Short mmCIF file of C-alpha atoms and ligand atoms in Angstrom, two decimals:
data_model
loop_
_atom_site.label_atom_id
_atom_site.label_comp_id
_atom_site.label_asym_id
_atom_site.label_seq_id
_atom_site.Cartn_x
_atom_site.Cartn_y
_atom_site.Cartn_z
CA MET A 9 48.51 93.46 54.99
CA GLU A 10 44.80 93.89 55.12
CA TYR A 11 42.57 95.95 52.93
CA LYS A 12 39.31 97.82 53.31
CA VAL A 13 36.95 96.72 50.56
CA ALA A 14 33.61 98.18 49.46
CA VAL A 15 31.08 96.15 47.47
CA ALA A 16 28.82 98.55 45.54
CA GLY A 17 25.64 96.80 44.37
CA ALA A 18 25.75 94.48 47.40
CA THR A 19 22.04 93.61 47.26
CA GLY A 20 22.24 92.45 43.62
CA ASN A 21 22.93 89.03 42.10
CA VAL A 22 26.58 89.79 41.46
CA GLY A 23 27.16 91.82 44.65
CA ARG A 24 25.94 89.00 46.90
CA GLU A 25 28.23 86.55 45.08
CA MET A 26 31.13 88.99 45.54
CA LEU A 27 30.58 89.01 49.30
CA ASP A 28 30.44 85.19 49.38
CA ILE A 29 33.56 84.83 47.25
CA LEU A 30 35.56 87.37 49.30
CA ALA A 31 34.78 85.22 52.35
CA GLU A 32 35.30 81.82 50.64
CA ARG A 33 38.69 82.80 49.24
CA GLN A 34 39.70 84.53 52.46
CA PHE A 35 40.51 87.74 50.67
CA PRO A 36 42.78 89.75 53.01
CA ALA A 37 40.11 92.27 54.01
CA ARG A 38 40.13 93.84 57.46
CA GLU A 39 36.73 95.35 56.73
CA VAL A 40 34.08 94.95 54.02
CA VAL A 41 31.43 97.63 53.48
CA ALA A 42 28.16 96.85 51.66
CA LEU A 43 26.80 99.65 49.46
CA ALA A 44 23.66 99.88 47.34
CA SER A 45 21.09 102.52 46.41
CA SER A 46 19.38 104.57 49.12
CA ARG A 47 16.34 102.27 48.64
CA SER A 48 18.31 99.49 50.33
CA ALA A 49 19.72 101.43 53.29
CA GLY A 50 19.75 99.04 56.27
CA VAL A 51 19.13 95.88 54.20
CA GLU A 52 21.23 93.05 55.63
CA VAL A 53 23.66 90.98 53.53
CA SER A 54 26.21 88.36 54.57
CA TRP A 55 29.98 88.40 54.33
CA GLY A 56 31.01 84.98 55.64
CA GLU A 57 29.72 84.73 59.21
CA LYS A 58 29.19 88.47 59.48
CA THR A 59 26.02 90.39 58.70
CA LEU A 60 26.52 93.77 57.04
CA LYS A 61 23.94 96.54 56.80
CA CYS A 62 23.84 98.22 53.38
CA ARG A 63 24.69 101.89 53.20
CA PRO A 64 23.84 104.26 50.34
CA LEU A 65 26.69 104.55 47.84
CA GLU A 66 26.01 108.26 47.31
CA HIS A 67 26.81 109.17 50.95
CA TYR A 68 29.87 106.96 51.41
CA ASP A 69 33.36 108.48 51.81
CA PHE A 70 35.85 106.27 49.92
CA SER A 71 39.00 108.04 51.11
CA ALA A 72 39.92 105.26 53.61
CA THR A 73 38.82 102.38 51.31
CA ASP A 74 41.36 100.53 49.15
CA ILE A 75 39.24 98.61 46.63
CA CYS A 76 35.66 99.04 45.42
CA LEU A 77 34.13 96.01 43.71
CA MET A 78 31.33 97.58 41.72
CA SER A 79 28.26 95.85 40.25
CA ALA A 80 25.61 98.53 40.17
CA GLY A 81 25.12 98.86 36.39
CA SER A 82 26.58 101.15 33.72
CA VAL A 83 24.77 104.35 34.62
CA VAL A 84 26.01 104.24 38.22
CA ALA A 85 29.51 103.16 37.13
CA ARG A 86 29.85 105.93 34.57
CA GLU A 87 29.05 108.56 37.18
CA TRP A 88 30.63 107.04 40.29
CA ALA A 89 33.74 105.12 39.22
CA PRO A 90 35.77 108.30 38.46
CA LYS A 91 34.60 109.95 41.70
CA ILE A 92 35.58 106.89 43.75
CA ALA A 93 38.88 106.50 41.86
CA ALA A 94 39.69 110.17 42.55
CA GLN A 95 39.55 109.36 46.28
CA GLY A 96 42.42 106.88 45.81
CA CYS A 97 40.22 103.78 45.85
CA VAL A 98 40.75 101.33 42.95
CA VAL A 99 37.46 100.49 41.23
CA ILE A 100 36.92 97.04 39.71
CA ASP A 101 33.74 97.52 37.70
CA ASN A 102 31.44 94.84 36.35
CA SER A 103 29.41 96.99 33.99
CA SER A 104 30.20 97.81 30.37
CA ALA A 105 30.77 101.53 31.19
CA TRP A 106 34.60 101.43 31.16
CA ARG A 107 35.48 98.25 29.26
CA TYR A 108 36.37 99.91 25.96
CA ASP A 109 38.30 102.89 27.39
CA ALA A 110 41.91 102.66 26.19
CA ASN A 111 43.13 103.73 29.66
CA VAL A 112 41.18 101.05 31.50
CA PRO A 113 42.51 97.48 31.52
CA LEU A 114 39.92 94.76 30.80
CA ILE A 115 41.09 91.73 32.73
CA VAL A 116 40.50 87.99 32.94
CA PRO A 117 43.32 86.91 35.26
CA GLU A 118 43.90 83.50 33.58
CA VAL A 119 44.40 85.33 30.28
CA ASN A 120 45.92 88.81 30.68
CA ALA A 121 46.76 89.43 34.35
CA ASP A 122 49.87 91.39 33.31
CA ALA A 123 47.67 94.13 31.83
CA ALA A 124 46.24 94.86 35.30
CA ALA A 125 49.25 97.09 36.06
CA GLY A 126 47.74 99.59 33.60
CA PHE A 127 45.01 100.44 36.14
CA ARG A 128 46.96 103.52 37.27
CA GLY A 129 45.74 105.52 34.25
CA ARG A 130 42.27 105.99 35.72
CA ASN A 131 42.40 103.86 38.90
CA ILE A 132 39.70 101.71 37.27
CA ILE A 133 39.82 98.10 36.03
CA ALA A 134 36.97 96.62 34.02
CA ASN A 135 35.53 93.14 34.31
CA PRO A 136 34.32 91.70 30.99
CA ASN A 137 30.87 90.62 29.94
CA CYS A 138 29.96 87.24 31.44
CA SER A 139 29.88 85.44 28.06
CA THR A 140 33.30 86.79 27.12
CA ALA A 141 34.98 85.85 30.42
CA GLN A 142 34.28 82.13 30.17
CA LEU A 143 34.99 82.08 26.43
CA VAL A 144 38.48 83.61 26.66
CA VAL A 145 39.44 81.28 29.53
CA ALA A 146 38.86 78.37 27.13
CA LEU A 147 40.31 80.08 24.03
CA LYS A 148 43.58 81.38 25.51
CA PRO A 149 45.44 78.04 25.92
CA LEU A 150 44.30 76.90 22.46
CA HIS A 151 45.35 80.24 20.94
CA ASP A 152 48.82 79.88 22.52
CA LYS A 153 49.16 76.46 20.87
CA ALA A 154 47.72 76.91 17.36
CA THR A 155 46.74 80.62 16.88
CA ILE A 156 43.04 81.24 16.53
CA ARG A 157 41.92 82.98 13.32
CA ARG A 158 38.14 82.96 13.62
CA VAL A 159 35.52 82.01 16.21
CA VAL A 160 31.81 81.40 15.61
CA VAL A 161 29.89 81.24 18.87
CA ALA A 162 26.23 80.77 19.81
CA THR A 163 25.39 81.48 23.45
CA TYR A 164 22.67 80.06 25.67
CA GLN A 165 22.56 82.67 28.45
CA SER A 166 20.73 82.29 31.74
CA VAL A 167 18.30 84.89 33.07
CA SER A 168 20.51 85.76 36.09
CA GLY A 169 22.76 87.55 33.59
CA ALA A 170 20.02 90.20 33.40
CA GLY A 171 19.81 90.77 37.19
CA LYS A 172 17.58 89.67 40.03
CA GLU A 173 14.34 91.05 38.53
CA ALA A 174 14.93 88.85 35.47
CA MET A 175 15.17 85.75 37.67
CA ASP A 176 11.91 86.74 39.36
CA GLU A 177 10.29 87.11 35.91
CA LEU A 178 11.26 83.55 34.85
CA PHE A 179 9.96 82.21 38.16
CA ALA A 180 6.67 84.17 37.96
CA GLN A 181 6.06 83.21 34.32
CA THR A 182 6.82 79.53 34.95
CA ARG A 183 4.36 79.51 37.84
CA ALA A 184 1.78 81.37 35.71
CA VAL A 185 2.01 78.66 33.02
CA PHE A 186 1.22 75.95 35.56
CA VAL A 187 -1.72 77.75 37.18
CA SER A 188 -3.03 79.16 33.86
CA ASP A 189 -2.46 82.74 35.00
CA THR A 190 -1.69 85.74 32.77
CA ILE A 191 1.94 85.83 31.65
CA GLU A 192 3.57 89.22 32.09
CA ALA A 193 6.83 90.15 30.32
CA LYS A 194 8.49 93.26 31.78
CA LYS A 195 12.22 92.62 31.87
CA PHE A 196 12.40 90.55 28.68
CA PRO A 197 10.85 91.56 25.33
CA LYS A 198 8.91 88.28 25.09
CA ARG A 199 7.90 85.41 27.34
CA ILE A 200 11.01 83.55 28.58
CA ALA A 201 9.34 80.64 30.43
CA PHE A 202 9.42 77.49 28.25
CA ASN A 203 10.83 79.63 25.45
CA LEU A 204 14.06 81.31 24.33
CA ILE A 205 14.78 84.78 22.96
CA PRO A 206 17.42 85.38 20.26
CA GLU A 207 18.28 88.94 21.32
CA ILE A 208 20.25 90.27 24.30
CA ASP A 209 20.74 94.03 24.81
CA VAL A 210 19.92 96.62 22.14
CA PHE A 211 20.28 96.30 18.37
CA MET A 212 23.24 97.86 16.57
CA GLU A 213 22.99 99.38 13.07
CA ASP A 214 24.45 96.26 11.41
CA GLY A 215 21.78 93.95 12.88
CA PHE A 216 23.97 92.45 15.59
CA THR A 217 22.98 93.07 19.21
CA LYS A 218 25.17 94.97 21.67
CA GLU A 219 25.80 91.72 23.59
CA GLU A 220 27.18 90.14 20.40
CA TRP A 221 29.29 93.22 19.70
CA LYS A 222 30.65 93.11 23.27
CA MET A 223 31.88 89.52 22.81
CA MET A 224 33.70 90.51 19.64
CA ALA A 225 35.25 93.73 21.00
CA GLU A 226 36.19 92.28 24.39
CA THR A 227 37.80 89.10 22.97
CA LYS A 228 40.00 91.34 20.84
CA LYS A 229 40.95 93.58 23.78
CA ILE A 230 41.65 90.74 26.23
CA LEU A 231 43.11 88.05 23.99
CA ASP A 232 44.22 89.25 20.55
CA PRO A 233 42.97 92.01 18.21
CA ALA A 234 43.67 89.73 15.23
CA ILE A 235 40.97 87.21 16.22
CA LYS A 236 37.76 87.48 14.17
CA LEU A 237 34.66 86.55 16.15
CA THR A 238 31.00 86.40 15.27
CA ALA A 239 28.32 85.66 17.86
CA THR A 240 24.61 84.93 18.21
CA CYS A 241 23.50 85.57 21.79
CA VAL A 242 20.36 83.84 23.01
CA ARG A 243 18.54 84.10 26.36
CA VAL A 244 17.29 80.75 27.63
CA PRO A 245 15.01 79.78 30.56
CA VAL A 246 17.86 78.69 32.84
CA PHE A 247 18.36 80.50 36.16
CA ILE A 248 22.15 80.33 36.48
CA GLY A 249 24.91 79.24 34.07
CA HIS A 250 25.80 80.41 30.57
CA SER A 251 26.56 77.85 27.85
CA GLU A 252 28.32 78.40 24.54
CA ALA A 253 28.62 76.33 21.36
CA VAL A 254 31.97 77.40 19.94
CA ASN A 255 33.51 76.71 16.52
CA ILE A 256 37.16 77.73 16.06
CA GLU A 257 39.41 77.99 13.00
CA PHE A 258 43.13 77.86 13.77
CA ALA A 259 46.18 78.92 11.75
CA ARG A 260 47.89 75.60 12.51
CA PRO A 261 46.56 72.04 12.89
CA ILE A 262 45.36 70.97 16.35
CA SER A 263 43.64 67.66 17.04
CA ALA A 264 40.77 67.13 19.48
CA ASP A 265 43.10 65.00 21.63
CA GLU A 266 45.71 67.76 21.74
CA ALA A 267 43.07 70.36 22.61
CA ARG A 268 41.68 68.10 25.37
CA ALA A 269 45.16 67.63 26.86
CA ILE A 270 45.92 71.38 26.71
CA LEU A 271 42.61 72.36 28.29
CA ARG A 272 43.05 69.76 31.06
CA GLU A 273 46.19 71.63 32.18
CA ALA A 274 44.90 75.16 31.58
CA PRO A 275 44.19 77.50 34.53
CA GLY A 276 40.50 77.83 35.36
CA CYS A 277 39.44 75.05 32.91
CA LEU A 278 37.88 71.71 33.73
CA VAL A 279 37.33 69.17 30.93
CA ILE A 280 34.28 66.88 31.22
CA ASP A 281 34.17 65.13 27.88
CA LYS A 282 32.87 61.57 27.78
CA ARG A 283 31.33 60.48 24.50
CA GLU A 284 28.36 58.79 26.14
CA PRO A 285 24.90 59.90 27.30
CA GLY A 286 25.29 62.48 30.07
CA GLY A 287 29.02 62.79 29.42
CA SER A 288 28.91 66.59 28.95
CA ILE A 289 28.49 69.42 31.43
CA THR A 290 25.19 71.32 31.77
CA PRO A 291 24.58 74.77 33.27
CA HIS A 292 22.72 73.24 36.22
CA GLU A 293 25.92 71.42 37.21
CA ALA A 294 28.16 74.46 36.69
CA ALA A 295 26.03 76.74 38.94
CA GLY A 296 27.87 77.54 42.16
CA GLU A 297 31.20 76.38 40.75
CA ASP A 298 34.30 78.38 39.87
CA ALA A 299 35.60 76.46 36.85
CA THR A 300 34.98 77.05 33.18
CA TYR A 301 33.84 73.62 31.99
CA ILE A 302 34.59 72.30 28.51
CA SER A 303 32.84 69.38 26.83
CA ARG A 304 32.15 68.05 23.32
CA ILE A 305 35.68 68.71 22.01
CA ARG A 306 35.78 67.50 18.41
CA GLU A 307 37.46 68.21 15.10
CA ASP A 308 35.41 70.08 12.48
CA SER A 309 36.44 68.82 9.05
CA THR A 310 34.30 71.42 7.21
CA VAL A 311 36.99 74.08 7.76
CA GLU A 312 40.79 73.97 7.75
CA ASN A 313 42.17 73.34 11.28
CA GLY A 314 38.70 73.47 12.81
CA LEU A 315 37.55 72.47 16.29
CA SER A 316 34.15 72.63 17.98
CA LEU A 317 33.52 72.70 21.71
CA TRP A 318 30.92 73.39 24.40
CA VAL A 319 31.83 75.84 27.18
CA VAL A 320 29.77 76.32 30.37
CA ALA A 321 30.34 78.46 33.48
CA ASP A 322 28.45 80.10 36.33
CA ASN A 323 27.87 83.58 34.93
CA LEU A 324 27.52 85.14 38.38
CA ARG A 325 30.87 83.68 39.46
CA LYS A 326 33.44 83.38 36.64
CA GLY A 327 31.32 85.71 34.51
CA ALA A 328 31.27 88.43 37.16
CA ALA A 329 31.95 88.17 40.91
CA LEU A 330 34.74 85.57 40.94
CA ASN A 331 36.59 87.29 38.11
CA ALA A 332 36.35 90.64 39.96
CA VAL A 333 37.73 89.13 43.19
CA GLN A 334 40.50 87.39 41.19
CA ILE A 335 41.44 90.82 39.76
CA ALA A 336 41.62 92.22 43.30
CA GLU A 337 43.87 89.26 44.21
CA VAL A 338 46.17 90.14 41.31
CA LEU A 339 46.49 93.70 42.66
CA VAL A 340 47.31 92.40 46.13
CA ASN A 341 49.53 89.43 45.22
CA ARG A 342 51.58 91.44 42.73
CA LYS A 343 51.85 94.30 45.24
CA LEU A 344 50.30 96.72 42.76
CA ILE A 345 48.47 98.40 45.66
CA ALA A 346 49.26 98.83 49.36
CA PRO A 347 46.57 99.19 52.03
CA LYS A 348 45.82 102.68 53.20
CA LYS A 349 46.62 103.33 56.83
CA LYS A 350 43.86 102.21 59.17
CA ALA A 351 42.07 105.26 60.55
CA ALA A 352 43.10 105.92 64.19
N1 NAP B 22 24.58 89.01 36.23
C1 NAP B 22 25.62 88.72 35.48
O1 NAP B 22 25.84 87.58 35.00
C2 NAP B 22 26.61 89.78 35.17
C3 NAP B 22 27.78 89.43 34.58
C4 NAP B 22 28.72 90.40 34.28
C5 NAP B 22 28.44 91.70 34.60
N2 NAP B 22 27.25 92.04 35.19
C6 NAP B 22 27.01 93.43 35.51
O2 NAP B 22 26.98 93.63 36.92
C7 NAP B 22 26.08 94.68 37.23
C8 NAP B 22 25.05 94.21 38.26
O3 NAP B 22 24.37 93.08 37.78
P1 NAP B 22 23.38 92.24 38.71
O4 NAP B 22 23.01 91.07 37.92
O5 NAP B 22 23.95 92.05 40.08
O6 NAP B 22 22.13 93.26 38.84
P2 NAP B 22 21.00 93.34 39.95
O7 NAP B 22 20.77 92.01 40.56
O8 NAP B 22 19.85 94.03 39.31
O9 NAP B 22 21.62 94.32 41.09
C9 NAP B 22 21.91 95.67 40.85
C10 NAP B 22 22.60 96.27 42.07
O10 NAP B 22 22.93 97.65 41.79
C11 NAP B 22 22.45 98.45 42.85
N3 NAP B 22 22.11 99.79 42.40
C12 NAP B 22 21.20 100.15 41.47
N4 NAP B 22 21.14 101.51 41.37
C13 NAP B 22 22.04 102.00 42.24
C14 NAP B 22 22.44 103.31 42.63
N5 NAP B 22 21.91 104.40 42.06
N6 NAP B 22 23.40 103.45 43.58
C15 NAP B 22 23.93 102.36 44.17
N7 NAP B 22 23.59 101.09 43.87
C16 NAP B 22 22.65 100.92 42.92
C17 NAP B 22 21.22 97.72 43.34
O11 NAP B 22 20.88 98.19 44.62
P3 NAP B 22 19.31 98.24 45.10
O12 NAP B 22 18.96 96.85 45.51
O13 NAP B 22 19.38 99.20 46.24
O14 NAP B 22 18.52 98.74 43.93
C18 NAP B 22 21.74 96.28 43.33
O15 NAP B 22 22.53 96.06 44.48
C19 NAP B 22 25.51 95.13 35.89
O16 NAP B 22 26.30 96.19 35.41
C20 NAP B 22 25.67 93.94 35.02
O17 NAP B 22 25.75 94.28 33.65
C21 NAP B 22 26.33 91.09 35.50
#
């Protein structure tokens, strides 16, 4: 059975990764269509060995397409996801537009694949925020063992999480520092080169940022509404790879050795945890990889049943494109959708 798949946002950071991952994982697609804004009509992108020419999303007829992997931002998703879904094409959206809708499942396949069946409400499935995706992959197996009560997390998020223009800004500013040129900040509120910025997304009334709120709300929706989570999200001058310093309080005792053994067996996790110089994973090493890496696993004696760990993943892959393709695989492998008939 082969499916017709559209990638909307195909010229973007996440869209290009989606096309690569569909090819790498040999997703059963008979045809892949690349869509972007009308500005990019005719721009060429790769799907495996094939070159695809981008078409404008607004003129595309989805009635013969089975799955739309969408990474074109919230504004586009809010308007277009329902229109695409109404044409019988399942939308897997990467933006925050649909994540908190009670009729839209929010899925990380290693954690809550069973909830994907709920997509029929709106024909839309949401992909979580990049920081949440890697966090819940690491938390789920520990939660199953000892029940998490509270999580305190500080993130170190790469610029690719803010799109391709943000990567260009880090590059341009870094170059400007070396050649003593003027440093321009357009995408970020302050200089990001050789610096870091303790705010991601807009401020909420309580002083937290929207990115921090997303981590809290999405962890509850995906993993367990009883988990309390507080976050500080920080943008750092790294191109690809989000890192997280995580402190967890459990209901029951769990040792660092137990946690290490559980995480070694857990789907999607890879433990790199040598207590020696260079024995931990860094974002540079996680870039281009599929795993969620866990290092620095240690007991925290300042709280009851406490553990600390370091979690790193490629935000464009597990944080976005890979997770979206894994969701599509769940739909196919569990026979939740059947391909539409190929047009004669
Ligand atoms: N980057 C991450 O780590 C990450 C993680 C999780 C979720 N996400 C989400 O994924 C989405 C895309 O992120 P990104 O990093 O790939 O951004 P990006 O690099 O800026 O790419 C944005 C894409 O959206 C397309 N687009 C913009 N306006 C459009 C329109 N009116 N109609 C059709 N296509 C349009 C762009 O096409 P043009 O080139 O034609 O403008 C481009 O292909 C965002 O919602 C983001 O929040 C990103």
